[in-house]
């Protein structure tokens, strides 16, 4: 089961080619979501490598940060940004549930989705630039935060959070992660962020705050999706990851 869950997580969340899992069920889906921060380690290492290279070449911090964020986007085939854009378009489209879900499923990006994407990427890049300008360690922290932001998936898939659709990506994963496991994932995320904060010369509580702010952003998004869509979708998963990443980076910047 572990091998199937690992392949499912890597294949879903990264562009790394892996063999498909032999079986996909809700138990394996739950474990895949819990393993998400580890499964995207290749993307985190890529972001850190770009940051270190830019620092070594003495590139402007903002240029390096944009390249690092671009590497993260390429690492997941822009899957999560597409989810962010579709989710915001759905929220902006109409108060009618079916109309909103139809807009999200269309795959096109409207003005609201484009603005949200630019704003979130801008926040992420600006925060990474701030980390890079302080020390080379900022590059490593940025890569680690990319991985930790995937803890958002445990919240999206927590039991009690319904799926907005009976089909689609979200239906396979929703309500699979036990509440105590979700809490444990976020507790570990907070501890790691606190350690990273100390490593780059910040007080430990800055890392804890980063985790709390990110979790709050994800909870607000999930609550909004529940009210407007009747639950979460695969697009909401992607949006939650991008929001969590932006929140963590800004809190540490």
Coordinates of N, CA, C and O in Angstrom, one line a residue, residues 18-171:
X18 N 6.6 8.5 -12.9 CA 6.6 7.3 -12.0 C 5.6 6.3 -12.6 O 4.7 6.6 -13.3
X19 N 5.8 5.0 -12.2 CA 4.9 4.0 -12.6 C 3.5 4.2 -11.9 O 3.5 4.7 -10.7
X20 N 2.4 4.0 -12.6 CA 1.1 4.2 -11.9 C 0.9 3.2 -10.8 O 1.5 2.1 -10.9
X21 N 0.2 3.6 -9.8 CA -0.1 2.6 -8.7 C -0.9 1.4 -9.2 O -1.7 1.5 -10.1
X22 N -0.7 0.3 -8.6 CA -1.4 -0.9 -9.0 C -2.9 -0.8 -8.6 O -3.8 -1.4 -9.3
X23 N -3.1 -0.2 -7.5 CA -4.5 0.0 -7.0 C -4.7 1.4 -6.4 O -3.8 1.9 -5.7
X24 N -5.8 2.0 -6.7 CA -6.1 3.3 -6.1 C -7.4 3.2 -5.4 O -8.5 2.9 -6.0
X25 N -7.4 3.3 -4.1 CA -8.6 3.3 -3.3 C -8.5 4.5 -2.3 O -7.5 5.2 -2.2
X26 N -9.5 4.6 -1.4 CA -9.5 5.7 -0.5 C -8.4 5.7 0.6 O -7.9 6.7 1.1
X27 N -8.0 4.5 1.0 CA -7.0 4.3 2.0 C -5.6 4.8 1.4 O -4.9 5.5 2.0
X28 N -5.4 4.4 0.2 CA -4.1 4.8 -0.5 C -4.2 6.3 -0.8 O -3.1 7.0 -0.7
X29 N -5.3 6.8 -1.1 CA -5.5 8.3 -1.4 C -5.2 9.1 -0.1 O -4.5 10.1 -0.2
X30 N -5.7 8.6 1.0 CA -5.4 9.3 2.3 C -3.9 9.3 2.6 O -3.4 10.4 2.9
X31 N -3.3 8.2 2.4 CA -1.8 8.1 2.7 C -1.1 9.0 1.7 O -0.1 9.6 2.1
X32 N -1.5 9.0 0.5 CA -0.8 9.9 -0.5 C -0.9 11.3 -0.1 O 0.1 12.1 -0.3
X33 N -2.0 11.8 0.4 CA -2.1 13.2 0.9 C -1.3 13.5 2.1 O -0.7 14.6 2.2
X34 N -1.2 12.5 3.0 CA -0.3 12.7 4.1 C 1.2 12.7 3.7 O 2.0 13.5 4.3
X35 N 1.5 12.0 2.7 CA 2.9 11.9 2.2 C 3.2 13.1 1.3 O 4.4 13.2 0.9
X36 N 2.3 13.9 0.9 CA 2.5 15.0 0.0 C 3.7 15.8 0.2 O 4.5 16.1 -0.7
X37 N 4.0 16.3 1.4 CA 5.2 17.2 1.6 C 6.5 16.4 1.3 O 7.4 17.1 0.8
X38 N 6.5 15.1 1.5 CA 7.7 14.4 1.1 C 7.8 14.0 -0.3 O 8.8 14.0 -1.0
X39 N 6.6 13.8 -0.9 CA 6.5 13.5 -2.3 C 7.0 14.6 -3.3 O 7.5 14.3 -4.4
X40 N 6.9 15.8 -2.8 CA 7.3 16.9 -3.7 C 8.7 17.4 -3.3 O 9.2 18.5 -3.8
X41 N 9.5 16.5 -2.7 CA 10.9 16.9 -2.3 C 11.7 17.2 -3.6 O 12.5 18.1 -3.5
X42 N 11.5 16.5 -4.7 CA 12.3 16.9 -5.9 C 12.0 18.4 -6.3 O 13.0 19.1 -6.7
X43 N 10.8 18.8 -6.2 CA 10.5 20.2 -6.5 C 11.2 21.2 -5.5 O 11.7 22.2 -5.8
X44 N 11.1 20.8 -4.2 CA 11.8 21.6 -3.2 C 13.3 21.7 -3.4 O 13.9 22.8 -3.3
X45 N 13.9 20.6 -3.8 CA 15.3 20.6 -4.1 C 15.6 21.5 -5.3 O 16.7 22.2 -5.3
X46 N 14.8 21.4 -6.3 CA 15.0 22.2 -7.5 C 14.9 23.7 -7.2 O 15.7 24.5 -7.6
X47 N 13.9 24.1 -6.3 CA 13.8 25.5 -5.9 C 15.0 25.9 -5.1 O 15.5 27.0 -5.4
X48 N 15.5 25.1 -4.2 CA 16.6 25.4 -3.4 C 17.9 25.6 -4.4 O 18.7 26.5 -4.2
X49 N 18.0 24.7 -5.3 CA 19.2 24.7 -6.3 C 19.1 26.0 -7.1 O 20.2 26.6 -7.3
X50 N 18.0 26.4 -7.6 CA 17.9 27.6 -8.3 C 18.3 28.8 -7.5 O 19.0 29.7 -7.9
X51 N 17.8 28.8 -6.2 CA 18.1 29.9 -5.3 C 19.6 30.0 -5.0 O 20.2 31.1 -5.0
X52 N 20.2 28.8 -4.8 CA 21.6 28.8 -4.5 C 22.4 29.2 -5.7 O 23.4 30.0 -5.5
X53 N 22.0 28.8 -6.9 CA 22.7 29.2 -8.1 C 22.6 30.7 -8.3 O 23.6 31.4 -8.6
X54 N 21.5 31.3 -8.1 CA 21.3 32.7 -8.3 C 22.1 33.5 -7.3 O 22.7 34.5 -7.6
X55 N 22.2 33.0 -6.0 CA 23.0 33.6 -5.0 C 24.5 33.5 -5.3 O 25.2 34.5 -5.2
X56 N 24.9 32.4 -5.8 CA 26.3 32.2 -6.2 C 26.7 33.1 -7.4 O 27.8 33.5 -7.5
X57 N 25.8 33.3 -8.3 CA 26.0 34.1 -9.5 C 25.8 35.6 -9.2 O 26.0 36.4 -10.1
X58 N 25.4 35.9 -8.0 CA 25.1 37.3 -7.6 C 24.0 37.9 -8.5 O 24.1 39.1 -8.8
X59 N 23.0 37.2 -8.8 CA 21.9 37.7 -9.5 C 21.0 38.5 -8.5 O 21.1 38.3 -7.3
X60 N 20.3 39.5 -9.0 CA 19.3 40.2 -8.2 C 18.4 39.3 -7.5 O 17.9 38.3 -8.1
X61 N 18.1 39.5 -6.2 CA 17.3 38.6 -5.4 C 15.9 38.4 -6.1 O 15.4 37.2 -6.1
X62 N 15.3 39.4 -6.6 CA 14.0 39.3 -7.2 C 14.0 38.4 -8.4 O 13.1 37.6 -8.7
X63 N 15.1 38.6 -9.2 CA 15.2 37.7 -10.4 C 15.4 36.3 -10.0 O 14.7 35.4 -10.6
X64 N 16.2 36.0 -9.1 CA 16.4 34.6 -8.6 C 15.1 34.1 -8.0 O 14.8 32.9 -8.3
X65 N 14.4 34.9 -7.3 CA 13.1 34.4 -6.7 C 12.1 34.1 -7.7 O 11.4 33.0 -7.6
X66 N 12.0 34.9 -8.8 CA 11.1 34.6 -9.9 C 11.4 33.3 -10.6 O 10.6 32.5 -10.9
X67 N 12.7 33.1 -10.8 CA 13.2 31.8 -11.4 C 12.9 30.6 -10.5 O 12.5 29.6 -11.0
X68 N 13.1 30.8 -9.2 CA 12.8 29.7 -8.2 C 11.3 29.4 -8.2 O 10.9 28.2 -8.3
X69 N 10.5 30.4 -8.2 CA 9.0 30.1 -8.2 C 8.6 29.5 -9.6 O 7.8 28.6 -9.6
X70 N 9.3 30.0 -10.6 CA 9.0 29.4 -11.9 C 9.4 27.9 -12.0 O 8.7 27.1 -12.6
X71 N 10.5 27.6 -11.3 CA 10.9 26.2 -11.2 C 9.8 25.3 -10.5 O 9.6 24.2 -10.9
X72 N 9.3 25.9 -9.4 CA 8.2 25.2 -8.7 C 7.0 25.0 -9.6 O 6.4 23.9 -9.5
X73 N 6.7 26.0 -10.3 CA 5.5 25.9 -11.2 C 5.7 24.8 -12.3 O 4.9 24.0 -12.6
X74 N 6.9 24.8 -12.9 CA 7.2 23.8 -13.9 C 7.2 22.4 -13.2 O 6.9 21.4 -13.9
X75 N 7.7 22.3 -12.0 CA 7.7 21.0 -11.3 C 6.4 20.4 -11.1 O 6.3 19.1 -10.9
X76 N 5.3 21.1 -11.1 CA 4.0 20.5 -11.0 C 3.1 20.8 -12.2 O 1.9 20.7 -12.1
X77 N 3.7 21.2 -13.3 CA 3.0 21.5 -14.5 C 2.0 22.6 -14.4 O 0.9 22.6 -15.1
X78 N 2.2 23.5 -13.5 CA 1.3 24.6 -13.2 C -0.1 24.1 -12.8 O -1.1 24.9 -12.8
X79 N -0.2 22.9 -12.3 CA -1.4 22.3 -11.9 C -2.1 23.1 -10.8 O -3.3 23.3 -10.8
X80 N -1.3 23.5 -9.8 CA -1.9 24.2 -8.6 C -2.3 25.6 -9.0 O -3.4 26.1 -8.5
X81 N -1.6 26.3 -9.8 CA -2.0 27.6 -10.2 C -3.2 27.6 -11.1 O -4.1 28.5 -11.0
X82 N -3.4 26.5 -11.8 CA -4.6 26.3 -12.6 C -5.8 26.2 -11.6 O -6.9 26.7 -11.8
X83 N -5.6 25.4 -10.6 CA -6.6 25.3 -9.5 C -7.0 26.6 -8.8 O -8.1 26.9 -8.6
X84 N -5.9 27.4 -8.5 CA -6.2 28.7 -7.9 C -7.0 29.6 -8.8 O -8.0 30.2 -8.4
X85 N -6.6 29.7 -10.1 CA -7.4 30.5 -11.1 C -8.8 30.0 -11.2 O -9.7 30.9 -11.2
X86 N -9.0 28.7 -11.4 CA -10.4 28.2 -11.5 C -11.2 28.4 -10.3 O -12.4 28.7 -10.4
X87 N -10.6 28.3 -9.1 CA -11.4 28.4 -7.9 C -11.8 29.9 -7.7 O -13.0 30.2 -7.4
X88 N -10.9 30.8 -7.9 CA -11.3 32.2 -7.8 C -12.3 32.6 -8.9 O -13.3 33.4 -8.6
X89 N -12.2 32.1 -10.1 CA -13.2 32.4 -11.1 C -14.5 31.8 -10.7 O -15.6 32.5 -10.9
X90 N -14.5 30.7 -10.1 CA -15.8 30.1 -9.6 C -16.4 30.9 -8.5 O -17.7 31.1 -8.5
X91 N -15.6 31.4 -7.6 CA -16.1 32.2 -6.5 C -16.7 33.5 -7.0 O -17.6 34.1 -6.5
X92 N -16.1 34.1 -8.1 CA -16.5 35.4 -8.6 C -17.6 35.3 -9.6 O -18.2 36.3 -10.0
X93 N -17.8 34.1 -10.2 CA -18.8 33.9 -11.3 C -20.2 34.2 -10.9 O -20.9 34.9 -11.5
X94 N -20.7 33.5 -9.8 CA -22.1 33.5 -9.5 C -22.3 33.0 -8.1 O -21.5 32.2 -7.6
X95 N -23.4 33.3 -7.5 CA -23.8 32.7 -6.2 C -24.5 31.4 -6.4 O -24.9 30.7 -5.5
X96 N -24.8 31.1 -7.7 CA -25.4 29.8 -8.0 C -24.4 28.7 -8.0 O -23.4 28.8 -8.8
X97 N -24.6 27.7 -7.2 CA -23.6 26.6 -7.1 C -23.3 25.9 -8.4 O -22.1 25.8 -8.8
X98 N -24.3 25.6 -9.2 CA -24.0 24.8 -10.4 C -23.3 25.7 -11.5 O -22.4 25.2 -12.2
X99 N -23.7 27.0 -11.5 CA -23.0 27.9 -12.4 C -21.5 28.1 -12.0 O -20.6 28.0 -12.9
X100 N -21.2 28.2 -10.7 CA -19.9 28.3 -10.3 C -19.0 27.1 -10.6 O -17.9 27.2 -11.1
X101 N -19.6 25.9 -10.4 CA -18.9 24.6 -10.7 C -18.7 24.5 -12.2 O -17.6 24.0 -12.7
X102 N -19.6 25.0 -13.0 CA -19.5 24.9 -14.5 C -18.3 25.8 -14.9 O -17.6 25.4 -15.8
X103 N -18.2 27.0 -14.4 CA -17.2 27.9 -14.7 C -15.8 27.3 -14.3 O -14.8 27.4 -15.1
X104 N -15.7 26.7 -13.2 CA -14.5 26.0 -12.7 C -14.1 24.9 -13.7 O -12.9 24.7 -13.9
X105 N -15.1 24.2 -14.2 CA -14.8 23.0 -15.0 C -14.4 23.4 -16.4 O -13.8 22.6 -17.2
X106 N -14.7 24.7 -16.8 CA -14.5 25.1 -18.2 C -13.0 25.1 -18.6 O -12.6 24.9 -19.7
X107 N -12.1 25.4 -17.5 CA -10.7 25.4 -17.8 C -10.1 26.7 -18.3 O -8.9 26.9 -18.4
X108 N -11.0 27.7 -18.6 CA -10.5 29.0 -19.0 C -10.3 29.9 -17.8 O -10.9 29.7 -16.8
X109 N -9.4 30.9 -18.0 CA -9.1 31.8 -16.9 C -9.8 33.1 -17.1 O -9.6 33.8 -18.2
X110 N -10.6 33.6 -16.2 CA -11.2 34.9 -16.3 C -10.4 35.9 -15.6 O -9.3 35.7 -15.0
X111 N -10.9 37.2 -15.6 CA -10.1 38.3 -15.0 C -9.8 38.1 -13.5 O -8.7 38.3 -13.1
X112 N -10.8 37.5 -12.8 CA -10.6 37.3 -11.3 C -9.5 36.3 -11.1 O -8.6 36.4 -10.3
X113 N -9.5 35.2 -11.9 CA -8.5 34.2 -11.8 C -7.1 34.7 -12.1 O -6.1 34.3 -11.5
X114 N -7.0 35.4 -13.2 CA -5.7 36.0 -13.6 C -5.1 36.9 -12.5 O -4.0 36.8 -12.2
X115 N -6.0 37.8 -12.0 CA -5.5 38.7 -11.0 C -5.0 37.9 -9.7 O -4.0 38.3 -9.2
X116 N -5.8 36.9 -9.3 CA -5.4 36.2 -8.2 C -4.1 35.4 -8.4 O -3.3 35.4 -7.5
X117 N -3.9 34.9 -9.6 CA -2.7 34.2 -9.9 C -1.5 35.1 -9.8 O -0.4 34.8 -9.2
X118 N -1.6 36.3 -10.4 CA -0.5 37.3 -10.4 C -0.2 37.7 -9.0 O 0.9 37.9 -8.6
X119 N -1.3 38.0 -8.3 CA -1.1 38.5 -6.9 C -0.4 37.4 -6.0 O 0.6 37.7 -5.3
X120 N -0.8 36.2 -6.1 CA -0.2 35.1 -5.3 C 1.2 34.9 -5.7 O 2.1 34.7 -4.8
X121 N 1.5 34.8 -7.0 CA 2.9 34.6 -7.5 C 3.7 35.8 -7.0 O 4.9 35.6 -6.6
X122 N 3.2 37.0 -7.1 CA 3.9 38.1 -6.7 C 4.3 38.1 -5.2 O 5.5 38.4 -4.9
X123 N 3.4 37.7 -4.4 CA 3.7 37.6 -3.0 C 4.7 36.5 -2.7 O 5.7 36.7 -1.9
X124 N 4.6 35.4 -3.4 CA 5.6 34.3 -3.2 C 7.0 34.8 -3.7 O 8.0 34.5 -2.9
X125 N 7.1 35.4 -4.8 CA 8.4 35.8 -5.3 C 9.0 36.9 -4.4 O 10.2 36.9 -4.2
X126 N 8.2 37.9 -4.0 CA 8.7 38.9 -3.2 C 9.2 38.4 -1.8 O 10.3 38.8 -1.3
X127 N 8.5 37.4 -1.3 CA 8.9 36.8 0.0 C 10.2 36.0 -0.2 O 11.1 36.1 0.7
X128 N 10.3 35.2 -1.3 CA 11.5 34.5 -1.5 C 12.7 35.4 -1.7 O 13.8 35.2 -1.3
X129 N 12.4 36.5 -2.4 CA 13.5 37.5 -2.6 C 14.0 38.1 -1.3 O 15.2 38.3 -1.1
X130 N 13.1 38.3 -0.4 CA 13.5 38.8 0.9 C 14.4 37.7 1.7 O 15.4 38.1 2.3
X131 N 14.0 36.5 1.6 CA 14.8 35.4 2.2 C 16.1 35.3 1.6 O 17.2 35.1 2.3
X132 N 16.2 35.4 0.2 CA 17.5 35.3 -0.5 C 18.4 36.4 -0.2 O 19.6 36.3 -0.2
X133 N 17.8 37.6 0.0 CA 18.7 38.8 0.2 C 19.4 38.7 1.6 O 20.4 39.4 1.8
X134 N 18.8 37.9 2.5 CA 19.4 37.9 3.9 C 20.6 36.9 3.9 O 21.6 37.2 4.6
X135 N 20.5 35.8 3.2 CA 21.5 34.7 3.3 C 21.3 33.6 2.3 O 20.1 33.5 1.8
X136 N 22.3 32.9 2.0 CA 22.1 31.7 1.1 C 21.2 30.7 1.7 O 20.6 29.9 1.0
X137 N 21.1 30.7 3.0 CA 20.2 29.8 3.7 C 18.7 30.0 3.3 O 17.9 29.1 3.4
X138 N 18.4 31.2 2.8 CA 17.1 31.5 2.4 C 16.6 30.6 1.3 O 15.4 30.3 1.1
X139 N 17.6 30.2 0.4 CA 17.2 29.4 -0.7 C 16.8 28.0 -0.2 O 15.8 27.4 -0.7
X140 N 17.5 27.5 0.8 CA 17.1 26.2 1.4 C 15.8 26.3 2.0 O 14.9 25.4 1.9
X141 N 15.5 27.3 2.8 CA 14.3 27.5 3.4 C 13.1 27.6 2.4 O 12.1 27.0 2.6
X142 N 13.3 28.3 1.3 CA 12.3 28.4 0.3 C 12.0 27.1 -0.3 O 10.8 26.7 -0.4
X143 N 13.0 26.2 -0.5 CA 12.7 24.9 -1.0 C 11.9 24.1 0.0 O 11.0 23.3 -0.4
X144 N 12.3 24.2 1.3 CA 11.6 23.4 2.3 C 10.2 23.9 2.5 O 9.3 23.0 2.6
X145 N 9.9 25.2 2.3 CA 8.6 25.7 2.5 C 7.7 25.2 1.3 O 6.5 24.9 1.5
X146 N 8.3 25.1 0.1 CA 7.5 24.5 -1.0 C 7.0 23.1 -0.6 O 5.8 22.8 -0.9
X147 N 7.8 22.4 0.0 CA 7.4 21.0 0.4 C 6.3 21.1 1.6 O 5.3 20.4 1.5
X148 N 6.6 21.9 2.5 CA 5.7 22.0 3.7 C 4.3 22.6 3.3 O 3.3 22.2 4.0
X149 N 4.2 23.4 2.3 CA 2.9 23.9 1.9 C 1.9 22.9 1.5 O 0.7 23.1 1.5
X150 N 2.4 21.7 1.1 CA 1.5 20.6 0.7 C 0.8 20.0 1.9 O -0.1 19.2 1.7
X151 N 1.1 20.4 3.1 CA 0.3 20.0 4.2 C -1.2 20.5 4.1 O -2.1 20.0 4.7
X152 N -1.4 21.5 3.2 CA -2.7 22.0 3.0 C -3.7 20.9 2.5 O -4.9 20.9 2.8
X153 N -3.1 19.9 1.8 CA -3.9 18.8 1.3 C -4.5 17.9 2.4 O -5.6 17.4 2.2
X154 N -3.8 17.8 3.5 CA -4.4 17.0 4.6 C -5.7 17.7 5.1 O -6.6 17.0 5.5
X155 N -5.7 19.0 5.2 CA -6.8 19.7 5.6 C -8.0 19.6 4.6 O -9.1 19.5 5.0
X156 N -7.7 19.7 3.3 CA -8.7 19.6 2.3 C -9.4 18.2 2.3 O -10.5 18.1 1.9
X157 N -8.6 17.2 2.6 CA -9.1 15.8 2.6 C -9.5 15.3 3.9 O -9.7 14.1 4.1
X158 N -9.6 16.2 4.9 CA -9.9 15.8 6.3 C -11.4 15.3 6.3 O -12.2 15.8 5.6
X159 N -11.6 14.3 7.1 CA -13.0 13.8 7.3 C -13.9 14.9 7.8 O -13.5 15.6 8.7
X160 N -15.0 15.1 7.2 CA -15.9 16.2 7.5 C -16.0 17.3 6.5 O -16.9 18.1 6.5
X161 N -15.0 17.2 5.6 CA -14.9 18.2 4.5 C -15.5 17.5 3.2 O -14.8 16.6 2.7
X162 N -16.7 17.8 2.8 CA -17.3 17.1 1.7 C -16.7 17.5 0.3 O -16.0 18.5 0.2
X163 N -17.0 16.6 -0.7 CA -16.7 16.9 -2.0 C -17.8 17.6 -2.7 O -19.0 17.3 -2.5
X164 N -17.5 18.6 -3.5 CA -18.5 19.4 -4.2 C -19.1 18.6 -5.4 O -20.3 18.9 -5.8
X165 N -18.4 17.6 -5.9 CA -18.9 16.8 -7.0 C -18.8 15.3 -6.6 O -18.0 14.9 -5.8
X166 N -19.7 14.5 -7.3 CA -19.6 13.1 -7.1 C -18.5 12.5 -7.9 O -18.1 11.3 -7.7
X167 N -18.0 13.2 -9.0 CA -17.0 12.7 -9.8 C -15.8 13.7 -9.7 O -15.8 14.6 -8.9
X168 N -14.8 13.4 -10.5 CA -13.6 14.3 -10.5 C -12.6 13.9 -9.5 O -12.7 13.0 -8.7
X169 N -11.4 14.7 -9.5 CA -10.3 14.4 -8.7 C -10.6 14.4 -7.2 O -10.3 13.6 -6.4
X170 N -11.4 15.5 -6.8 CA -11.6 15.7 -5.4 C -12.4 14.6 -4.8 O -12.2 14.2 -3.6
X171 N -13.3 13.9 -5.5 CA -14.2 12.9 -4.9 C -13.4 11.7 -4.5 O -13.8 11.0 -3.5

